[in-house]
Amino acid sequence: MPQDKVLIVDDDLHILRMASRILQSDGIATIEVSSGREALNQILYSHYDLVLLDINLDDLDGFSIVKKVRAQGISTPIIIISGNTEEYNTIFGLGIGADDYLAKPVSPAILGAKVKALIRRNRTAMESSEKVLERGPFSFDLETYTLYMNHREIPLTSKEKQLVCLFLKNINTVFTKEMLFEQVWKDKAVDDNTIMVNIRNIRSKIEPDPKSPQYLKTVWGMGYQFVLPQR
């Protein structure tokens, strides 16, 4: 199973490092940013399993980020961590779409437990309710296994559909050839040519320039990764 990934947003370097160490000790990958606008860009154009968000940021405050993210229909879980402990801040934060509100200083044990529980609960809810994967210009209907790009249907073979579905469910995750063969072909033996042919065919159907892919990228020495270019 791909590693869970959390975006940590705080302009306090000590808090960033502390939260990152706590989550990494639980096997969670972390990305750290201190800018509100950079955080918003990351949330809008990359996939995260959860966001830890401070409120007091210099360029764009945390409340504004929550509002903008929810206005875009993005349901990524957000936990606010703030030194603002007044009750009205908590009520306001939860009211605009945050999933939890923790006051600094945060107990490492509580932080780790809250993050894991919220990721687990969100994943269960998504698996039971999500019928269409919406990722950038792509829409993938999980009931008909049909891919659309900018609302235009993209014809795919059965294996291509399974590969695209796996990639879209795990944006930015690097899959080795072994992982792809095991998850799509259900076989641990790797046939490099089979994988390469399918990757090449998918690129020919979704990439503006298949020779210079911007979505389905090769990570040299490792495997393949599906990304959404930042705007």
PDB file of C-alpha atoms in Angstrom:
ATOM      1  CA  MET A   1       0.000   0.000   0.000  1.00  0.00           C
ATOM      2  CA  PRO A   2       1.385   3.464  -0.883  1.00  0.00           C
ATOM      3  CA  GLN A   3       2.741   5.480   2.039  1.00  0.00           C
ATOM      4  CA  ASP A   4       0.419   8.061   3.605  1.00  0.00           C
ATOM      5  CA  LYS A   5       1.540  11.633   2.932  1.00  0.00           C
ATOM      6  CA  VAL A   6       0.878  14.707   5.094  1.00  0.00           C
ATOM      7  CA  LEU A   7       1.464  18.385   4.283  1.00  0.00           C
ATOM      8  CA  ILE A   8       2.668  20.354   7.320  1.00  0.00           C
ATOM      9  CA  VAL A   9       2.187  24.127   7.138  1.00  0.00           C
ATOM     10  CA  ASP A  10       3.729  26.395   9.784  1.00  0.00           C
ATOM     11  CA  ASP A  11       6.035  29.414   9.771  1.00  0.00           C
ATOM     12  CA  ASP A  12       7.763  28.134  12.919  1.00  0.00           C
ATOM     13  CA  LEU A  13      10.695  25.946  11.857  1.00  0.00           C
ATOM     14  CA  HIS A  14      10.740  24.193  15.245  1.00  0.00           C
ATOM     15  CA  ILE A  15       7.080  23.187  14.903  1.00  0.00           C
ATOM     16  CA  LEU A  16       7.633  21.991  11.334  1.00  0.00           C
ATOM     17  CA  ARG A  17      10.508  19.743  12.339  1.00  0.00           C
ATOM     18  CA  MET A  18       8.792  18.473  15.480  1.00  0.00           C
ATOM     19  CA  ALA A  19       5.573  17.546  13.677  1.00  0.00           C
ATOM     20  CA  SER A  20       7.527  15.984  10.816  1.00  0.00           C
ATOM     21  CA  ARG A  21       9.564  13.787  13.197  1.00  0.00           C
ATOM     22  CA  ILE A  22       6.426  12.633  14.998  1.00  0.00           C
ATOM     23  CA  LEU A  23       4.633  11.594  11.820  1.00  0.00           C
ATOM     24  CA  GLN A  24       7.696  10.067  10.149  1.00  0.00           C
ATOM     25  CA  SER A  25       8.183   7.886  13.238  1.00  0.00           C
ATOM     26  CA  ASP A  26       4.719   6.493  12.462  1.00  0.00           C
ATOM     27  CA  GLY A  27       5.706   5.704   8.874  1.00  0.00           C
ATOM     28  CA  ILE A  28       4.015   8.752   7.348  1.00  0.00           C
ATOM     29  CA  ALA A  29       5.750  10.794   4.628  1.00  0.00           C
ATOM     30  CA  THR A  30       5.768  14.548   5.197  1.00  0.00           C
ATOM     31  CA  ILE A  31       6.191  17.687   3.117  1.00  0.00           C
ATOM     32  CA  GLU A  32       6.949  20.901   5.023  1.00  0.00           C
ATOM     33  CA  VAL A  33       6.086  24.446   3.877  1.00  0.00           C
ATOM     34  CA  SER A  34       6.075  27.756   5.721  1.00  0.00           C
ATOM     35  CA  SER A  35       4.219  29.902   3.175  1.00  0.00           C
ATOM     36  CA  GLY A  36       0.438  30.097   3.029  1.00  0.00           C
ATOM     37  CA  ARG A  37       0.350  30.584  -0.738  1.00  0.00           C
ATOM     38  CA  GLU A  38       2.728  27.701  -1.318  1.00  0.00           C
ATOM     39  CA  ALA A  39       0.556  25.555   0.946  1.00  0.00           C
ATOM     40  CA  LEU A  40      -2.572  26.445  -1.028  1.00  0.00           C
ATOM     41  CA  ASN A  41      -0.817  25.609  -4.295  1.00  0.00           C
ATOM     42  CA  GLN A  42       0.314  22.254  -2.898  1.00  0.00           C
ATOM     43  CA  ILE A  43      -3.182  21.336  -1.735  1.00  0.00           C
ATOM     44  CA  LEU A  44      -4.842  22.378  -5.001  1.00  0.00           C
ATOM     45  CA  TYR A  45      -2.431  20.636  -7.355  1.00  0.00           C
ATOM     46  CA  SER A  46      -0.951  17.713  -5.397  1.00  0.00           C
ATOM     47  CA  HIS A  47      -2.457  14.851  -3.447  1.00  0.00           C
ATOM     48  CA  TYR A  48      -2.133  14.632   0.337  1.00  0.00           C
ATOM     49  CA  ASP A  49      -3.848  12.317   2.779  1.00  0.00           C
ATOM     50  CA  LEU A  50      -4.050  15.092   5.374  1.00  0.00           C
ATOM     51  CA  VAL A  51      -2.954  18.680   6.015  1.00  0.00           C
ATOM     52  CA  LEU A  52      -1.645  20.036   9.329  1.00  0.00           C
ATOM     53  CA  LEU A  53      -2.240  23.779   9.139  1.00  0.00           C
ATOM     54  CA  ASP A  54      -1.198  26.717  11.278  1.00  0.00           C
ATOM     55  CA  ILE A  55      -3.440  29.794  11.238  1.00  0.00           C
ATOM     56  CA  ASN A  56      -0.940  32.632  11.644  1.00  0.00           C
ATOM     57  CA  LEU A  57       0.945  32.702   8.347  1.00  0.00           C
ATOM     58  CA  ASP A  58       2.415  35.889   6.904  1.00  0.00           C
ATOM     59  CA  ASP A  59       1.128  35.853   3.331  1.00  0.00           C
ATOM     60  CA  LEU A  60      -2.166  33.934   3.542  1.00  0.00           C
ATOM     61  CA  ASP A  61      -3.730  32.931   6.848  1.00  0.00           C
ATOM     62  CA  GLY A  62      -4.862  29.392   7.567  1.00  0.00           C
ATOM     63  CA  PHE A  63      -8.562  30.218   7.733  1.00  0.00           C
ATOM     64  CA  SER A  64      -8.410  31.653   4.204  1.00  0.00           C
ATOM     65  CA  ILE A  65      -6.660  28.506   2.994  1.00  0.00           C
ATOM     66  CA  VAL A  66      -9.395  26.300   4.450  1.00  0.00           C
ATOM     67  CA  LYS A  67     -12.100  28.414   2.786  1.00  0.00           C
ATOM     68  CA  LYS A  68     -10.393  28.362  -0.615  1.00  0.00           C
ATOM     69  CA  VAL A  69      -9.721  24.623  -0.497  1.00  0.00           C
ATOM     70  CA  ARG A  70     -13.277  23.735   0.473  1.00  0.00           C
ATOM     71  CA  ALA A  71     -14.663  26.145  -2.148  1.00  0.00           C
ATOM     72  CA  GLN A  72     -12.817  24.060  -4.765  1.00  0.00           C
ATOM     73  CA  GLY A  73     -14.580  20.927  -3.546  1.00  0.00           C
ATOM     74  CA  ILE A  74     -11.371  19.413  -2.148  1.00  0.00           C
ATOM     75  CA  SER A  75     -12.158  17.206   0.847  1.00  0.00           C
ATOM     76  CA  THR A  76      -8.603  16.472   2.038  1.00  0.00           C
ATOM     77  CA  PRO A  77      -8.725  16.254   5.863  1.00  0.00           C
ATOM     78  CA  ILE A  78      -7.379  19.384   7.564  1.00  0.00           C
ATOM     79  CA  ILE A  79      -6.252  19.622  11.180  1.00  0.00           C
ATOM     80  CA  ILE A  80      -5.628  23.156  12.413  1.00  0.00           C
ATOM     81  CA  ILE A  81      -2.806  23.480  14.941  1.00  0.00           C
ATOM     82  CA  SER A  82      -2.758  26.924  16.464  1.00  0.00           C
ATOM     83  CA  GLY A  83      -1.654  28.969  19.429  1.00  0.00           C
ATOM     84  CA  ASN A  84      -4.993  30.789  19.196  1.00  0.00           C
ATOM     85  CA  THR A  85      -6.885  28.873  21.859  1.00  0.00           C
ATOM     86  CA  GLU A  86      -9.948  31.094  22.123  1.00  0.00           C
ATOM     87  CA  GLU A  87     -13.159  29.091  21.733  1.00  0.00           C
ATOM     88  CA  TYR A  88     -14.476  31.232  18.891  1.00  0.00           C
ATOM     89  CA  ASN A  89     -11.396  30.393  16.793  1.00  0.00           C
ATOM     90  CA  THR A  90     -12.067  26.690  17.241  1.00  0.00           C
ATOM     91  CA  ILE A  91     -15.748  27.099  16.387  1.00  0.00           C
ATOM     92  CA  PHE A  92     -14.936  29.248  13.352  1.00  0.00           C
ATOM     93  CA  GLY A  93     -12.261  26.876  12.071  1.00  0.00           C
ATOM     94  CA  LEU A  94     -14.510  23.840  12.319  1.00  0.00           C
ATOM     95  CA  GLY A  95     -17.400  25.799  10.851  1.00  0.00           C
ATOM     96  CA  ILE A  96     -15.541  26.665   7.624  1.00  0.00           C
ATOM     97  CA  GLY A  97     -14.455  23.101   6.988  1.00  0.00           C
ATOM     98  CA  ALA A  98     -11.504  22.072   9.175  1.00  0.00           C
ATOM     99  CA  ASP A  99     -11.810  18.548  10.549  1.00  0.00           C
ATOM    100  CA  ASP A 100     -10.136  19.165  13.903  1.00  0.00           C
ATOM    101  CA  TYR A 101      -8.556  21.989  15.904  1.00  0.00           C
ATOM    102  CA  LEU A 102      -5.599  21.360  18.214  1.00  0.00           C
ATOM    103  CA  ALA A 103      -4.051  23.930  20.529  1.00  0.00           C
ATOM    104  CA  LYS A 104      -0.281  24.347  20.778  1.00  0.00           C
ATOM    105  CA  PRO A 105       1.706  22.849  22.379  1.00  0.00           C
ATOM    106  CA  VAL A 106       0.458  19.521  21.051  1.00  0.00           C
ATOM    107  CA  SER A 107       1.237  16.213  22.706  1.00  0.00           C
ATOM    108  CA  PRO A 108       3.241  14.098  20.208  1.00  0.00           C
ATOM    109  CA  ALA A 109       1.168  11.019  21.088  1.00  0.00           C
ATOM    110  CA  ILE A 110      -2.112  12.876  20.580  1.00  0.00           C
ATOM    111  CA  LEU A 111      -0.942  14.419  17.311  1.00  0.00           C
ATOM    112  CA  GLY A 112       0.137  11.068  15.869  1.00  0.00           C
ATOM    113  CA  ALA A 113      -3.058   9.350  16.988  1.00  0.00           C
ATOM    114  CA  LYS A 114      -5.302  12.111  15.605  1.00  0.00           C
ATOM    115  CA  VAL A 115      -3.564  12.129  12.221  1.00  0.00           C
ATOM    116  CA  LYS A 116      -3.678   8.342  11.785  1.00  0.00           C
ATOM    117  CA  ALA A 117      -7.303   8.117  12.891  1.00  0.00           C
ATOM    118  CA  LEU A 118      -8.454  10.894  10.559  1.00  0.00           C
ATOM    119  CA  ILE A 119      -6.563   9.477   7.557  1.00  0.00           C
ATOM    120  CA  ARG A 120      -8.027   6.030   8.233  1.00  0.00           C
ATOM    121  CA  ARG A 121     -11.573   7.375   8.644  1.00  0.00           C
ATOM    122  CA  ASN A 122     -11.331   9.494   5.506  1.00  0.00           C
ATOM    123  CA  ARG A 123      -9.975   6.635   3.414  1.00  0.00           C
ATOM    124  CA  THR A 124     -12.794   4.332   4.554  1.00  0.00           C
ATOM    125  CA  ALA A 125     -15.398   6.983   3.718  1.00  0.00           C
ATOM    126  CA  MET A 126     -13.887   7.626   0.284  1.00  0.00           C
ATOM    127  CA  GLU A 127     -13.726   3.953  -0.591  1.00  0.00           C
ATOM    128  CA  SER A 128     -17.384   3.510   0.287  1.00  0.00           C
ATOM    129  CA  SER A 129     -18.693   6.649  -1.433  1.00  0.00           C
ATOM    130  CA  GLU A 130     -16.335   7.815  -4.184  1.00  0.00           C
ATOM    131  CA  LYS A 131     -17.632   6.937  -7.633  1.00  0.00           C
ATOM    132  CA  VAL A 132     -15.523   9.286  -9.736  1.00  0.00           C
ATOM    133  CA  LEU A 133     -11.858  10.181  -9.308  1.00  0.00           C
ATOM    134  CA  GLU A 134     -11.394  13.886 -10.118  1.00  0.00           C
ATOM    135  CA  ARG A 135      -7.720  14.692 -10.616  1.00  0.00           C
ATOM    136  CA  GLY A 136      -6.771  17.842 -12.540  1.00  0.00           C
ATOM    137  CA  PRO A 137      -8.088  17.506 -16.114  1.00  0.00           C
ATOM    138  CA  PHE A 138      -8.869  13.819 -15.556  1.00  0.00           C
ATOM    139  CA  SER A 139     -12.075  12.118 -14.419  1.00  0.00           C
ATOM    140  CA  PHE A 140     -12.179   8.369 -13.911  1.00  0.00           C
ATOM    141  CA  ASP A 141     -15.566   6.705 -13.413  1.00  0.00           C
ATOM    142  CA  LEU A 142     -15.013   3.878 -10.926  1.00  0.00           C
ATOM    143  CA  GLU A 143     -18.267   2.164 -11.868  1.00  0.00           C
ATOM    144  CA  THR A 144     -17.723   2.002 -15.634  1.00  0.00           C
ATOM    145  CA  TYR A 145     -13.901   2.265 -15.532  1.00  0.00           C
ATOM    146  CA  THR A 146     -14.065   5.051 -18.092  1.00  0.00           C
ATOM    147  CA  LEU A 147     -11.416   7.787 -18.323  1.00  0.00           C
ATOM    148  CA  TYR A 148     -12.249  11.337 -19.366  1.00  0.00           C
ATOM    149  CA  MET A 149      -9.741  14.096 -20.028  1.00  0.00           C
ATOM    150  CA  ASN A 150     -11.179  17.601 -20.172  1.00  0.00           C
ATOM    151  CA  HIS A 151     -14.616  15.931 -20.425  1.00  0.00           C
ATOM    152  CA  ARG A 152     -13.594  13.880 -23.478  1.00  0.00           C
ATOM    153  CA  GLU A 153     -13.613  10.092 -23.209  1.00  0.00           C
ATOM    154  CA  ILE A 154     -10.200   8.458 -23.643  1.00  0.00           C
ATOM    155  CA  PRO A 155     -10.423   4.871 -24.984  1.00  0.00           C
ATOM    156  CA  LEU A 156      -8.283   2.451 -22.986  1.00  0.00           C
ATOM    157  CA  THR A 157      -7.700  -1.284 -22.909  1.00  0.00           C
ATOM    158  CA  SER A 158      -8.533  -3.246 -19.758  1.00  0.00           C
ATOM    159  CA  LYS A 159      -4.968  -3.179 -18.389  1.00  0.00           C
ATOM    160  CA  GLU A 160      -4.537   0.484 -19.313  1.00  0.00           C
ATOM    161  CA  LYS A 161      -7.683   1.276 -17.330  1.00  0.00           C
ATOM    162  CA  GLN A 162      -6.350  -0.578 -14.300  1.00  0.00           C
ATOM    163  CA  LEU A 163      -3.021   1.229 -14.531  1.00  0.00           C
ATOM    164  CA  VAL A 164      -4.638   4.650 -14.901  1.00  0.00           C
ATOM    165  CA  CYS A 165      -6.965   3.949 -11.983  1.00  0.00           C
ATOM    166  CA  LEU A 166      -4.026   2.976  -9.782  1.00  0.00           C
ATOM    167  CA  PHE A 167      -2.063   6.082 -10.772  1.00  0.00           C
ATOM    168  CA  LEU A 168      -4.998   8.466 -10.266  1.00  0.00           C
ATOM    169  CA  LYS A 169      -5.704   7.021  -6.835  1.00  0.00           C
ATOM    170  CA  ASN A 170      -2.070   7.628  -5.916  1.00  0.00           C
ATOM    171  CA  ILE A 171      -0.985  10.927  -7.465  1.00  0.00           C
ATOM    172  CA  ASN A 172       2.773  11.594  -7.039  1.00  0.00           C
ATOM    173  CA  THR A 173       3.448   8.061  -5.776  1.00  0.00           C
ATOM    174  CA  VAL A 174       6.373   6.311  -7.476  1.00  0.00           C
ATOM    175  CA  PHE A 175       5.519   2.747  -8.515  1.00  0.00           C
ATOM    176  CA  THR A 176       8.279   0.321  -9.365  1.00  0.00           C
ATOM    177  CA  LYS A 177       7.746  -2.109 -12.237  1.00  0.00           C
ATOM    178  CA  GLU A 178       7.460  -4.887  -9.660  1.00  0.00           C
ATOM    179  CA  MET A 179       4.672  -3.013  -7.839  1.00  0.00           C
ATOM    180  CA  LEU A 180       2.768  -2.351 -11.063  1.00  0.00           C
ATOM    181  CA  PHE A 181       3.002  -5.948 -12.218  1.00  0.00           C
ATOM    182  CA  GLU A 182       1.908  -7.275  -8.845  1.00  0.00           C
ATOM    183  CA  GLN A 183      -1.021  -4.869  -8.403  1.00  0.00           C
ATOM    184  CA  VAL A 184      -2.348  -4.862 -11.978  1.00  0.00           C
ATOM    185  CA  TRP A 185      -1.316  -8.265 -13.353  1.00  0.00           C
ATOM    186  CA  LYS A 186      -1.428  -9.970  -9.913  1.00  0.00           C
ATOM    187  CA  ASP A 187       1.926 -11.552 -10.622  1.00  0.00           C
ATOM    188  CA  LYS A 188       5.256 -11.014  -8.901  1.00  0.00           C
ATOM    189  CA  ALA A 189       7.233 -11.878 -12.032  1.00  0.00           C
ATOM    190  CA  VAL A 190       8.004  -8.693 -13.972  1.00  0.00           C
ATOM    191  CA  ASP A 191       7.662  -8.445 -17.737  1.00  0.00           C
ATOM    192  CA  ASP A 192       9.409  -5.164 -18.567  1.00  0.00           C
ATOM    193  CA  ASN A 193       8.200  -5.134 -22.146  1.00  0.00           C
ATOM    194  CA  THR A 194       4.541  -5.557 -21.177  1.00  0.00           C
ATOM    195  CA  ILE A 195       4.704  -2.644 -18.734  1.00  0.00           C
ATOM    196  CA  MET A 196       6.599  -0.396 -21.137  1.00  0.00           C
ATOM    197  CA  VAL A 197       4.120  -1.046 -23.952  1.00  0.00           C
ATOM    198  CA  ASN A 198       1.160  -0.184 -21.730  1.00  0.00           C
ATOM    199  CA  ILE A 199       2.843   2.962 -20.395  1.00  0.00           C
ATOM    200  CA  ARG A 200       3.703   4.053 -23.939  1.00  0.00           C
ATOM    201  CA  ASN A 201       0.124   3.467 -25.105  1.00  0.00           C
ATOM    202  CA  ILE A 202      -1.339   5.464 -22.205  1.00  0.00           C
ATOM    203  CA  ARG A 203       1.010   8.350 -22.932  1.00  0.00           C
ATOM    204  CA  SER A 204       0.010   8.357 -26.591  1.00  0.00           C
ATOM    205  CA  LYS A 205      -3.594   8.906 -25.491  1.00  0.00           C
ATOM    206  CA  ILE A 206      -3.238  11.508 -22.715  1.00  0.00           C
ATOM    207  CA  GLU A 207       0.002  13.401 -23.286  1.00  0.00           C
ATOM    208  CA  PRO A 208       0.212  16.510 -25.500  1.00  0.00           C
ATOM    209  CA  ASP A 209       3.742  15.322 -26.353  1.00  0.00           C
ATOM    210  CA  PRO A 210       4.203  11.607 -25.516  1.00  0.00           C
ATOM    211  CA  LYS A 211       7.986  11.932 -25.959  1.00  0.00           C
ATOM    212  CA  SER A 212       8.079  14.554 -23.225  1.00  0.00           C
ATOM    213  CA  PRO A 213       5.325  13.461 -20.812  1.00  0.00           C
ATOM    214  CA  GLN A 214       3.970  15.928 -18.289  1.00  0.00           C
ATOM    215  CA  TYR A 215       1.580  13.548 -16.496  1.00  0.00           C
ATOM    216  CA  LEU A 216       2.893   9.971 -16.622  1.00  0.00           C
ATOM    217  CA  LYS A 217       6.582  10.392 -15.888  1.00  0.00           C
ATOM    218  CA  THR A 218       9.483   7.972 -15.747  1.00  0.00           C
ATOM    219  CA  VAL A 219      11.462   8.133 -12.516  1.00  0.00           C
ATOM    220  CA  TRP A 220      14.806   6.834 -13.719  1.00  0.00           C
ATOM    221  CA  GLY A 221      16.124   3.861 -11.814  1.00  0.00           C
ATOM    222  CA  MET A 222      12.857   3.473  -9.917  1.00  0.00           C
ATOM    223  CA  GLY A 223       9.666   3.279 -11.988  1.00  0.00           C
ATOM    224  CA  TYR A 224       6.744   5.515 -12.949  1.00  0.00           C
ATOM    225  CA  GLN A 225       4.878   8.368 -11.332  1.00  0.00           C
ATOM    226  CA  PHE A 226       1.661  10.181 -12.242  1.00  0.00           C
ATOM    227  CA  VAL A 227       1.796  13.920 -11.493  1.00  0.00           C
ATOM    228  CA  LEU A 228      -0.401  16.962 -11.979  1.00  0.00           C
ATOM    229  CA  PRO A 229       1.737  19.906 -13.181  1.00  0.00           C
ATOM    230  CA  GLN A 230       1.438  22.958 -10.952  1.00  0.00           C
ATOM    231  CA  ARG A 231      -0.182  25.953 -12.573  1.00  0.00           C
TER     232      ARG A 231
END
